Amino acid sequence: MLQRHLAHSIRTAMADTPVVVVNGARQTGKSTLLQSLAQADNPARYVTLDDPAALAAATGDPGGFIAAQTGPVMIDEVQRAPQLFLPIKYAVDQRRSPGQFVLSGSANVLLLPKLADSLAGRMEILTLWPLSQAELVGHAHNLVDGLFAPGLGAIGVLQGLQPERDELSRRLLTGGYPEAVTRSTDARRSAWFSAYLHTIVQRDIRDLAQIEGLTQLPLLLQSLAHKATGMLNTADLSRTLALPQTTLKRYLVLLETVYLISLLPAWSPRASHRAQKTPKLFFNDSALLAHLLGLTKPGLAALPGLHGGLLETFVFSELQKHIGWAEASGVQLMHYRTSTGAEVDFVLQDRLGRIVGIEVKAATSITGDAFKGLRHLRELIGSQFHRGVVLHPGTQTVGFDPQLAAVPLQALWM
């Protein structure tokens, strides 16, 4: 089993927090990770609510189900029995000891207010994303920590690498879902994603929405795929799909809740600044996006360069994963764009207010023009600006000045 970097964060949270919630998309390895923790250095009873008998007990008598648990317990797919949250709150309030409950779910509790409010102040929420490229190669280097450290050395000064367009294309098309990673061909990976999306729509979203009529969701997903990495315009999308905006927004929340998409918020230095506040739309896995767009290895090879939207999605998903297990806590991921056209693909801000700007370029040869948005950002915020990097499919790290550098994409996993 591949080592998951989030395991350390889970152990740390269990040492001082009564309830630890591990969220994440279906099939990202949550069950495998929890079972390994339950059997190793954190002995606990493991229960999954995918088991019909356990689900019947949890929903039929939630208070009795929780009262029957002695010692630490790990409850998987807990979103299937929201009735458990109040009994868990009661149990924790009666005996407040760390690591009592580890709850795992394929729905984001932050987007399910009744569930989140029940355990406010009693829980820590962690997200297990699909496998990172660093996990796939067995490397523990964290790029987010490196970006906020002093000097280029902490990022990884890569030199003398061989051009790896074919290897990068493979990583874009493979993504990080453990099952998809094991599929050896585009066709087999596409078959897996088709079945996966069918399960999400017909089971998870239906259960969350408590409605049967979700026939518009597949068409919505296709439309969103063609708008991925762009600014989300719900009015335009509503007209295109002939969907009322209220329905569209509800569907978008559902797709976020099950971790298929993310809406990346905009960053602004102050309320009066002319930065656009519209979020950018991202899928949480590049291979999932490639499946929806019908992109394959021969299709990517026929392009003059790497697919820009797929590459930006890949970087977005990797940054989310690195933030999750970074030593620097509280790092926020955003984007920056003004009404006058200045733009930075990704903005990281830490608890100290320091800013790191990241641009993603598909070109292997980087010139000074690639730093235009980063220089604008630096001039705007002054000493708050810590570093700016251009991630690119090139072969070496090149410093353009003490704060700006071109960095190969391999820094995400090397």
PDB file of C-alpha atoms in Angstrom, residues 169-170 172-174 180 183-193 287 290-291 294-300:
ATOM      1  CA  SER A 169       1.012  13.649 -20.610  1.00  0.00           C
ATOM      2  CA  ARG A 170       0.787  10.257 -18.918  1.00  0.00           C
ATOM      3  CA  LEU A 172      -2.196  14.310 -16.754  1.00  0.00           C
ATOM      4  CA  LEU A 173      -4.255  11.436 -18.169  1.00  0.00           C
ATOM      5  CA  THR A 174      -3.721   9.137 -15.177  1.00  0.00           C
ATOM      6  CA  ALA A 180      -7.638   4.847 -12.365  1.00  0.00           C
ATOM      7  CA  ARG A 183      -5.640   1.030 -15.471  1.00  0.00           C
ATOM      8  CA  SER A 184      -3.127   0.435 -18.263  1.00  0.00           C
ATOM      9  CA  THR A 185      -4.984   1.979 -21.217  1.00  0.00           C
ATOM     10  CA  ASP A 186      -7.068   5.047 -21.986  1.00  0.00           C
ATOM     11  CA  ALA A 187     -10.057   2.819 -22.771  1.00  0.00           C
ATOM     12  CA  ARG A 188      -9.927   0.961 -19.450  1.00  0.00           C
ATOM     13  CA  ARG A 189      -9.472   4.206 -17.505  1.00  0.00           C
ATOM     14  CA  SER A 190     -12.409   5.756 -19.386  1.00  0.00           C
ATOM     15  CA  ALA A 191     -14.566   2.728 -18.514  1.00  0.00           C
ATOM     16  CA  TRP A 192     -13.705   3.176 -14.846  1.00  0.00           C
ATOM     17  CA  PHE A 193     -14.542   6.894 -14.861  1.00  0.00           C
ATOM     18  CA  ALA A 287      -7.819  12.480 -15.539  1.00  0.00           C
ATOM     19  CA  ALA A 290      -9.685  14.388 -19.609  1.00  0.00           C
ATOM     20  CA  HIS A 291     -12.371  11.693 -19.555  1.00  0.00           C
ATOM     21  CA  GLY A 294     -12.610  12.800 -24.485  1.00  0.00           C
ATOM     22  CA  LEU A 295      -8.857  13.427 -24.392  1.00  0.00           C
ATOM     23  CA  THR A 296      -6.547  10.424 -24.905  1.00  0.00           C
ATOM     24  CA  LYS A 297      -2.814   9.859 -25.278  1.00  0.00           C
ATOM     25  CA  PRO A 298      -2.895  10.001 -29.122  1.00  0.00           C
ATOM     26  CA  GLY A 299      -5.061  13.134 -28.912  1.00  0.00           C
ATOM     27  CA  LEU A 300      -2.628  14.895 -26.601  1.00  0.00           C
TER      28      LEU A 300
END
